[in-house]
mmCIF file of N, CA and C in Angstrom:
data_model
loop_
_atom_site.group_PDB
_atom_site.id
_atom_site.type_symbol
_atom_site.label_atom_id
_atom_site.label_comp_id
_atom_site.label_asym_id
_atom_site.label_seq_id
_atom_site.Cartn_x
_atom_site.Cartn_y
_atom_site.Cartn_z
ATOM 1 N N HIS A 12 135.499 117.043 126.608
ATOM 2 C CA HIS A 12 134.136 116.975 127.132
ATOM 3 C C HIS A 12 133.228 116.394 126.059
ATOM 4 N N MET A 13 132.705 115.174 126.285
ATOM 5 C CA MET A 13 131.893 114.524 125.260
ATOM 6 C C MET A 13 130.716 113.775 125.884
ATOM 7 N N GLU A 14 129.973 114.422 126.726
ATOM 8 C CA GLU A 14 128.865 113.752 127.396
ATOM 9 C C GLU A 14 127.784 113.285 126.432
ATOM 10 N N ASN A 15 127.440 114.118 125.436
ATOM 11 C CA ASN A 15 126.320 113.816 124.553
ATOM 12 C C ASN A 15 126.735 113.415 123.141
ATOM 13 N N GLY A 16 128.011 113.394 122.834
ATOM 14 C CA GLY A 16 128.447 113.082 121.478
ATOM 15 C C GLY A 16 129.862 113.545 121.246
ATOM 16 N N TRP A 17 130.197 113.753 119.998
ATOM 17 C CA TRP A 17 131.542 114.176 119.630
ATOM 18 C C TRP A 17 131.708 115.664 119.865
ATOM 19 N N SER A 18 132.809 116.041 120.460
ATOM 20 C CA SER A 18 133.100 117.444 120.692
ATOM 21 C C SER A 18 134.038 117.950 119.601
ATOM 22 N N VAL A 19 133.498 118.777 118.726
ATOM 23 C CA VAL A 19 134.292 119.352 117.643
ATOM 24 C C VAL A 19 134.084 120.856 117.674
ATOM 25 N N GLU A 20 135.153 121.582 118.032
ATOM 26 C CA GLU A 20 135.065 123.031 118.061
ATOM 27 C C GLU A 20 134.771 123.532 116.653
ATOM 28 N N GLY A 21 133.801 124.418 116.540
ATOM 29 C CA GLY A 21 133.376 124.913 115.233
ATOM 30 C C GLY A 21 132.200 124.131 114.677
ATOM 31 N N MET A 22 131.810 123.068 115.377
ATOM 32 C CA MET A 22 130.648 122.274 114.942
ATOM 33 C C MET A 22 129.814 121.911 116.178
ATOM 34 N N THR A 23 130.025 120.736 116.736
ATOM 35 C CA THR A 23 129.179 120.255 117.833
ATOM 36 C C THR A 23 129.449 120.928 119.173
ATOM 37 N N ALA A 24 130.661 121.437 119.398
ATOM 38 C CA ALA A 24 130.991 122.040 120.694
ATOM 39 C C ALA A 24 130.076 123.200 121.026
ATOM 40 N N GLU A 25 129.665 123.946 120.002
ATOM 41 C CA GLU A 25 128.784 125.094 120.223
ATOM 42 C C GLU A 25 127.376 124.671 120.644
ATOM 43 N N PHE A 26 127.082 123.386 120.560
ATOM 44 C CA PHE A 26 125.765 122.854 120.919
ATOM 45 C C PHE A 26 125.875 121.885 122.089
ATOM 46 N N GLY A 27 126.819 122.150 122.983
ATOM 47 C CA GLY A 27 126.999 121.299 124.152
ATOM 48 C C GLY A 27 127.409 119.891 123.779
ATOM 49 N N ASP A 28 128.140 119.741 122.673
ATOM 50 C CA ASP A 28 128.602 118.444 122.161
ATOM 51 C C ASP A 28 127.454 117.539 121.747
ATOM 52 N N ASN A 29 126.328 118.133 121.437
ATOM 53 C CA ASN A 29 125.137 117.376 121.052
ATOM 54 C C ASN A 29 125.042 117.329 119.526
ATOM 55 N N CYS A 30 125.324 116.147 118.950
ATOM 56 C CA CYS A 30 125.320 115.986 117.489
ATOM 57 C C CYS A 30 123.941 116.252 116.890
ATOM 58 N N THR A 31 122.892 115.842 117.585
ATOM 59 C CA THR A 31 121.538 116.047 117.078
ATOM 60 C C THR A 31 121.221 117.533 116.969
ATOM 61 N N ALA A 32 121.587 118.301 117.975
ATOM 62 C CA ALA A 32 121.356 119.751 117.939
ATOM 63 C C ALA A 32 122.150 120.392 116.808
ATOM 64 N N TYR A 33 123.387 119.920 116.585
ATOM 65 C CA TYR A 33 124.188 120.459 115.475
ATOM 66 C C TYR A 33 123.520 120.143 114.138
ATOM 67 N N ARG A 34 123.055 118.907 113.938
ATOM 68 C CA ARG A 34 122.379 118.533 112.683
ATOM 69 C C ARG A 34 121.137 119.377 112.461
ATOM 70 N N GLU A 35 120.384 119.642 113.506
ATOM 71 C CA GLU A 35 119.196 120.488 113.377
ATOM 72 C C GLU A 35 119.570 121.908 112.956
ATOM 73 N N ASP A 36 120.698 122.396 113.470
ATOM 74 C CA ASP A 36 121.167 123.721 113.080
ATOM 75 C C ASP A 36 121.536 123.748 111.590
ATOM 76 N N VAL A 37 122.182 122.700 111.108
ATOM 77 C CA VAL A 37 122.527 122.617 109.680
ATOM 78 C C VAL A 37 121.251 122.613 108.845
ATOM 79 N N LYS A 38 120.267 121.824 109.264
ATOM 80 C CA LYS A 38 118.987 121.784 108.539
ATOM 81 C C LYS A 38 118.320 123.158 108.525
ATOM 82 N N GLU A 39 118.367 123.850 109.644
ATOM 83 C CA GLU A 39 117.757 125.184 109.735
ATOM 84 C C GLU A 39 118.457 126.158 108.790
ATOM 85 N N ARG A 40 119.783 126.134 108.788
ATOM 86 C CA ARG A 40 120.522 127.034 107.890
ATOM 87 C C ARG A 40 120.233 126.690 106.430
ATOM 88 N N ALA A 41 120.088 125.413 106.107
ATOM 89 C CA ALA A 41 119.810 124.997 104.728
ATOM 90 C C ALA A 41 118.371 125.278 104.326
ATOM 91 N N SER A 42 117.469 125.392 105.284
ATOM 92 C CA SER A 42 116.058 125.614 104.965
ATOM 93 C C SER A 42 115.826 126.981 104.315
ATOM 94 N N GLN A 43 116.790 127.854 104.422
ATOM 95 C CA GLN A 43 116.676 129.178 103.814
ATOM 96 C C GLN A 43 116.985 129.134 102.316
ATOM 97 N N SER A 44 117.300 127.950 101.797
ATOM 98 C CA SER A 44 117.652 127.792 100.385
ATOM 99 C C SER A 44 116.589 126.960 99.675
ATOM 100 N N ASP A 45 116.594 127.041 98.359
ATOM 101 C CA ASP A 45 115.673 126.240 97.557
ATOM 102 C C ASP A 45 116.244 124.867 97.223
ATOM 103 N N SER A 46 117.494 124.594 97.593
ATOM 104 C CA SER A 46 118.171 123.370 97.189
ATOM 105 C C SER A 46 118.589 122.526 98.385
ATOM 106 N N ASN A 47 118.344 121.224 98.314
ATOM 107 C CA ASN A 47 118.827 120.307 99.348
ATOM 108 C C ASN A 47 120.339 120.160 99.298
ATOM 109 N N ASP A 48 120.957 120.570 98.184
ATOM 110 C CA ASP A 48 122.405 120.481 98.058
ATOM 111 C C ASP A 48 123.100 121.324 99.120
ATOM 112 N N ASP A 49 122.425 122.332 99.629
ATOM 113 C CA ASP A 49 123.045 123.195 100.623
ATOM 114 C C ASP A 49 123.308 122.483 101.942
ATOM 115 N N LEU A 50 122.609 121.396 102.228
ATOM 116 C CA LEU A 50 122.892 120.632 103.448
ATOM 117 C C LEU A 50 124.340 120.173 103.451
ATOM 118 N N GLY A 51 124.760 119.564 102.351
ATOM 119 C CA GLY A 51 126.135 119.086 102.252
ATOM 120 C C GLY A 51 127.137 120.214 102.225
ATOM 121 N N ALA A 52 126.814 121.274 101.504
ATOM 122 C CA ALA A 52 127.733 122.411 101.406
ATOM 123 C C ALA A 52 127.949 123.062 102.768
ATOM 124 N N ILE A 53 126.893 123.187 103.549
ATOM 125 C CA ILE A 53 127.009 123.777 104.891
ATOM 126 C C ILE A 53 127.864 122.888 105.777
ATOM 127 N N TRP A 54 127.626 121.569 105.725
ATOM 128 C CA TRP A 54 128.401 120.649 106.556
ATOM 129 C C TRP A 54 129.873 120.677 106.144
ATOM 130 N N VAL A 55 130.157 120.657 104.838
ATOM 131 C CA VAL A 55 131.553 120.687 104.376
ATOM 132 C C VAL A 55 132.219 121.984 104.832
ATOM 133 N N ASP A 56 131.521 123.113 104.707
ATOM 134 C CA ASP A 56 132.069 124.384 105.150
ATOM 135 C C ASP A 56 132.389 124.348 106.641
ATOM 136 N N ASP A 57 131.459 123.837 107.437
ATOM 137 C CA ASP A 57 131.692 123.719 108.880
ATOM 138 C C ASP A 57 132.875 122.801 109.174
ATOM 139 N N ALA A 58 132.944 121.658 108.472
ATOM 140 C CA ALA A 58 133.994 120.670 108.722
ATOM 141 C C ALA A 58 135.374 121.213 108.364
ATOM 142 N N ILE A 59 135.494 121.856 107.208
ATOM 143 C CA ILE A 59 136.785 122.437 106.814
ATOM 144 C C ILE A 59 137.175 123.539 107.799
ATOM 145 N N GLY A 60 136.198 124.351 108.212
ATOM 146 C CA GLY A 60 136.475 125.382 109.206
ATOM 147 C C GLY A 60 136.945 124.793 110.528
ATOM 148 N N ALA A 61 136.342 123.674 110.947
ATOM 149 C CA ALA A 61 136.733 123.023 112.195
ATOM 150 C C ALA A 61 138.148 122.449 112.106
ATOM 151 N N ILE A 62 138.494 121.862 110.950
ATOM 152 C CA ILE A 62 139.849 121.336 110.757
ATOM 153 C C ILE A 62 140.863 122.483 110.794
ATOM 154 N N TYR A 63 140.565 123.547 110.080
ATOM 155 C CA TYR A 63 141.442 124.723 110.050
ATOM 156 C C TYR A 63 141.633 125.271 111.464
ATOM 157 N N GLN A 64 140.529 125.389 112.195
ATOM 158 C CA GLN A 64 140.580 125.923 113.556
ATOM 159 C C GLN A 64 141.402 125.010 114.472
ATOM 160 N N ALA A 65 141.218 123.690 114.353
ATOM 161 C CA ALA A 65 141.973 122.739 115.185
ATOM 162 C C ALA A 65 143.469 122.810 114.883
ATOM 163 N N LEU A 66 143.819 122.906 113.596
ATOM 164 C CA LEU A 66 145.231 123.036 113.227
ATOM 165 C C LEU A 66 145.814 124.335 113.771
ATOM 166 N N ASN A 67 145.070 125.407 113.694
ATOM 167 C CA ASN A 67 145.520 126.693 114.211
ATOM 168 C C ASN A 67 145.668 126.651 115.733
ATOM 169 N N ASN A 68 144.675 126.069 116.415
ATOM 170 C CA ASN A 68 144.704 126.010 117.884
ATOM 171 C C ASN A 68 145.852 125.160 118.416
ATOM 172 N N THR A 69 146.321 124.188 117.623
ATOM 173 C CA THR A 69 147.405 123.302 118.053
ATOM 174 C C THR A 69 148.746 123.676 117.423
ATOM 175 N N ASN A 70 148.809 124.886 116.855
ATOM 176 C CA ASN A 70 150.037 125.404 116.234
ATOM 177 C C ASN A 70 150.588 124.499 115.141
ATOM 178 N N GLN A 71 149.710 123.836 114.405
ATOM 179 C CA GLN A 71 150.134 122.981 113.297
ATOM 180 C C GLN A 71 149.794 123.582 111.927
ATOM 181 N N LEU A 72 149.024 124.654 111.906
ATOM 182 C CA LEU A 72 148.582 125.236 110.646
ATOM 183 C C LEU A 72 149.757 125.692 109.783
ATOM 184 N N GLY A 73 150.774 126.271 110.400
ATOM 185 C CA GLY A 73 151.929 126.752 109.658
ATOM 186 C C GLY A 73 152.761 125.651 109.025
ATOM 187 N N ASP A 74 152.534 124.386 109.424
ATOM 188 C CA ASP A 74 153.262 123.244 108.871
ATOM 189 C C ASP A 74 152.387 122.385 107.971
ATOM 190 N N THR A 75 151.202 122.883 107.632
ATOM 191 C CA THR A 75 150.222 122.049 106.936
ATOM 192 C C THR A 75 149.864 122.611 105.570
ATOM 193 N N LEU A 76 149.884 121.745 104.573
ATOM 194 C CA LEU A 76 149.400 122.080 103.235
ATOM 195 C C LEU A 76 147.968 121.579 103.132
ATOM 196 N N ILE A 77 147.049 122.470 102.807
ATOM 197 C CA ILE A 77 145.649 122.092 102.620
ATOM 198 C C ILE A 77 145.280 122.401 101.183
ATOM 199 N N LEU A 78 144.817 121.397 100.471
ATOM 200 C CA LEU A 78 144.311 121.572 99.116
ATOM 201 C C LEU A 78 142.882 121.057 99.112
ATOM 202 N N PHE A 79 141.948 121.951 98.877
ATOM 203 C CA PHE A 79 140.529 121.596 98.862
ATOM 204 C C PHE A 79 139.986 121.893 97.480
ATOM 205 N N GLN A 80 139.399 120.874 96.867
ATOM 206 C CA GLN A 80 138.801 121.054 95.552
ATOM 207 C C GLN A 80 137.517 120.254 95.512
ATOM 208 N N LEU A 81 136.450 120.900 95.099
ATOM 209 C CA LEU A 81 135.143 120.277 95.053
ATOM 210 C C LEU A 81 134.823 119.855 93.626
ATOM 211 N N ASP A 82 134.281 118.678 93.482
ATOM 212 C CA ASP A 82 133.862 118.202 92.164
ATOM 213 C C ASP A 82 132.571 118.910 91.774
ATOM 214 N N HIS A 83 132.398 119.170 90.498
ATOM 215 C CA HIS A 83 131.203 119.873 90.052
ATOM 216 C C HIS A 83 130.018 118.945 89.841
ATOM 217 N N GLY A 84 130.205 117.672 90.036
ATOM 218 C CA GLY A 84 129.086 116.730 89.977
ATOM 219 C C GLY A 84 128.844 116.147 88.602
ATOM 220 N N LYS A 85 128.296 114.973 88.610
ATOM 221 C CA LYS A 85 128.050 114.226 87.366
ATOM 222 C C LYS A 85 127.139 114.972 86.403
ATOM 223 N N ALA A 86 126.152 115.656 86.915
ATOM 224 C CA ALA A 86 125.173 116.333 86.057
ATOM 225 C C ALA A 86 125.778 117.500 85.290
ATOM 226 N N GLU A 87 126.895 118.033 85.741
ATOM 227 C CA GLU A 87 127.472 119.233 85.125
ATOM 228 C C GLU A 87 128.730 118.961 84.297
ATOM 229 N N LYS A 88 129.235 117.737 84.279
ATOM 230 C CA LYS A 88 130.516 117.454 83.636
ATOM 231 C C LYS A 88 130.544 117.762 82.147
ATOM 232 N N ASP A 89 129.418 117.665 81.466
ATOM 233 C CA ASP A 89 129.413 117.885 80.017
ATOM 234 C C ASP A 89 128.928 119.281 79.629
ATOM 235 N N LYS A 90 128.838 120.180 80.591
ATOM 236 C CA LYS A 90 128.351 121.538 80.330
ATOM 237 C C LYS A 90 129.519 122.491 80.094
ATOM 238 N N ILE A 91 129.296 123.519 79.286
ATOM 239 C CA ILE A 91 130.353 124.501 79.050
ATOM 240 C C ILE A 91 130.064 125.844 79.719
ATOM 241 N N TRP A 92 129.052 125.889 80.567
ATOM 242 C CA TRP A 92 128.784 127.110 81.319
ATOM 243 C C TRP A 92 129.184 126.901 82.765
ATOM 244 N N GLU A 93 128.832 127.827 83.638
ATOM 245 C CA GLU A 93 129.322 127.884 85.016
ATOM 246 C C GLU A 93 129.477 126.536 85.716
ATOM 247 N N GLY A 94 128.424 125.750 85.781
ATOM 248 C CA GLY A 94 128.484 124.496 86.539
ATOM 249 C C GLY A 94 129.465 123.486 85.988
ATOM 250 N N GLY A 95 129.780 123.581 84.713
ATOM 251 C CA GLY A 95 130.679 122.618 84.099
ATOM 252 C C GLY A 95 132.128 123.028 84.038
ATOM 253 N N ILE A 96 132.412 124.312 84.167
ATOM 254 C CA ILE A 96 133.797 124.749 83.998
ATOM 255 C C ILE A 96 134.420 125.331 85.260
ATOM 256 N N ARG A 97 133.627 125.675 86.246
ATOM 257 C CA ARG A 97 134.178 126.269 87.469
ATOM 258 C C ARG A 97 133.858 125.395 88.662
ATOM 259 N N ILE A 98 134.861 125.216 89.512
ATOM 260 C CA ILE A 98 134.678 124.458 90.741
ATOM 261 C C ILE A 98 135.342 125.209 91.889
ATOM 262 N N PRO A 99 134.776 125.112 93.087
ATOM 263 C CA PRO A 99 135.410 125.758 94.238
ATOM 264 C C PRO A 99 136.744 125.089 94.568
ATOM 265 N N GLN A 100 137.732 125.900 94.870
ATOM 266 C CA GLN A 100 139.049 125.378 95.240
ATOM 267 C C GLN A 100 139.760 126.390 96.109
ATOM 268 N N PHE A 101 140.488 125.900 97.108
ATOM 269 C CA PHE A 101 141.397 126.788 97.832
ATOM 270 C C PHE A 101 142.619 126.001 98.268
ATOM 271 N N ILE A 102 143.706 126.723 98.463
ATOM 272 C CA ILE A 102 144.965 126.125 98.889
ATOM 273 C C ILE A 102 145.523 126.967 100.027
ATOM 274 N N HIS A 103 145.933 126.294 101.083
ATOM 275 C CA HIS A 103 146.657 126.952 102.174
ATOM 276 C C HIS A 103 148.065 126.366 102.169
ATOM 277 N N TYR A 104 149.067 127.241 101.999
ATOM 278 C CA TYR A 104 150.451 126.795 101.960
ATOM 279 C C TYR A 104 151.067 126.880 103.346
ATOM 280 N N PRO A 105 151.936 125.909 103.683
ATOM 281 C CA PRO A 105 152.677 126.027 104.948
ATOM 282 C C PRO A 105 153.596 127.240 104.919
ATOM 283 N N ASP A 106 153.991 127.690 106.083
ATOM 284 C CA ASP A 106 154.919 128.812 106.189
ATOM 285 C C ASP A 106 156.164 128.519 105.355
ATOM 286 N N GLY A 107 156.610 129.521 104.612
ATOM 287 C CA GLY A 107 157.844 129.394 103.855
ATOM 288 C C GLY A 107 157.669 128.978 102.404
ATOM 289 N N ILE A 108 156.631 128.239 102.058
ATOM 290 C CA ILE A 108 156.459 127.779 100.677
ATOM 291 C C ILE A 108 156.156 128.941 99.747
ATOM 292 N N ALA A 109 155.244 129.803 100.130
ATOM 293 C CA ALA A 109 154.850 130.915 99.258
ATOM 294 C C ALA A 109 155.962 131.955 99.137
ATOM 295 N N ASP A 110 156.969 131.905 100.018
ATOM 296 C CA ASP A 110 158.069 132.858 99.963
ATOM 297 C C ASP A 110 159.014 132.577 98.791
ATOM 298 N N THR A 111 158.997 131.356 98.280
ATOM 299 C CA THR A 111 159.875 130.954 97.192
ATOM 300 C C THR A 111 159.071 130.837 95.906
ATOM 301 N N PRO A 112 159.323 131.711 94.919
ATOM 302 C CA PRO A 112 158.559 131.637 93.663
ATOM 303 C C PRO A 112 158.798 130.302 92.955
ATOM 304 N N ARG A 113 157.740 129.760 92.388
ATOM 305 C CA ARG A 113 157.837 128.514 91.645
ATOM 306 C C ARG A 113 157.052 128.658 90.351
ATOM 307 N N ASP A 114 157.579 128.075 89.290
ATOM 308 C CA ASP A 114 156.885 128.073 88.005
ATOM 309 C C ASP A 114 156.467 126.650 87.666
ATOM 310 N N TRP A 115 155.303 126.536 87.052
ATOM 311 C CA TRP A 115 154.812 125.237 86.600
ATOM 312 C C TRP A 115 154.357 125.387 85.161
ATOM 313 N N SER A 116 154.942 124.610 84.257
ATOM 314 C CA SER A 116 154.576 124.733 82.854
ATOM 315 C C SER A 116 153.914 123.469 82.316
ATOM 316 N N GLY A 117 153.636 122.513 83.181
ATOM 317 C CA GLY A 117 152.997 121.267 82.751
ATOM 318 C C GLY A 117 151.490 121.379 82.751
ATOM 319 N N LEU A 118 150.859 120.347 82.190
ATOM 320 C CA LEU A 118 149.409 120.269 82.196
ATOM 321 C C LEU A 118 148.917 119.849 83.566
ATOM 322 N N VAL A 119 147.740 120.297 83.928
ATOM 323 C CA VAL A 119 147.130 119.931 85.196
ATOM 324 C C VAL A 119 145.780 119.293 84.905
ATOM 325 N N SER A 120 145.511 118.182 85.544
ATOM 326 C CA SER A 120 144.239 117.502 85.336
ATOM 327 C C SER A 120 143.721 116.992 86.665
ATOM 328 N N THR A 121 142.422 117.024 86.829
ATOM 329 C CA THR A 121 141.818 116.445 88.026
ATOM 330 C C THR A 121 141.187 115.101 87.704
ATOM 331 N N ILE A 122 141.454 114.570 86.515
ATOM 332 C CA ILE A 122 140.923 113.270 86.127
ATOM 333 C C ILE A 122 141.810 112.192 86.713
ATOM 334 N N GLY A 123 141.189 111.306 87.512
ATOM 335 C CA GLY A 123 141.974 110.270 88.181
ATOM 336 C C GLY A 123 141.850 108.928 87.538
#
């Protein structure tokens, strides 16, 4: 059902598939914050939730590896406090992977 726009469960579907109404809802939720950065964070949270929900609804979640890592931004790269050393990250393992213990002794870098 896509009369007014894209139908995405967990995002636009709750607004009658109306993208404009969904964007207004994101703006409203972000207006409770002092930072415009929350607009993007709210949208990313909604989008990842919608992907997760779609994979679950189609019985594909158990076969899917999800690795989500957010960059801390250019302004924080040279800092040694919270914004420079910590970044949000989560991993969802497919069924069976977490059942087998694995060790990793190499270096890990997010520098590409």
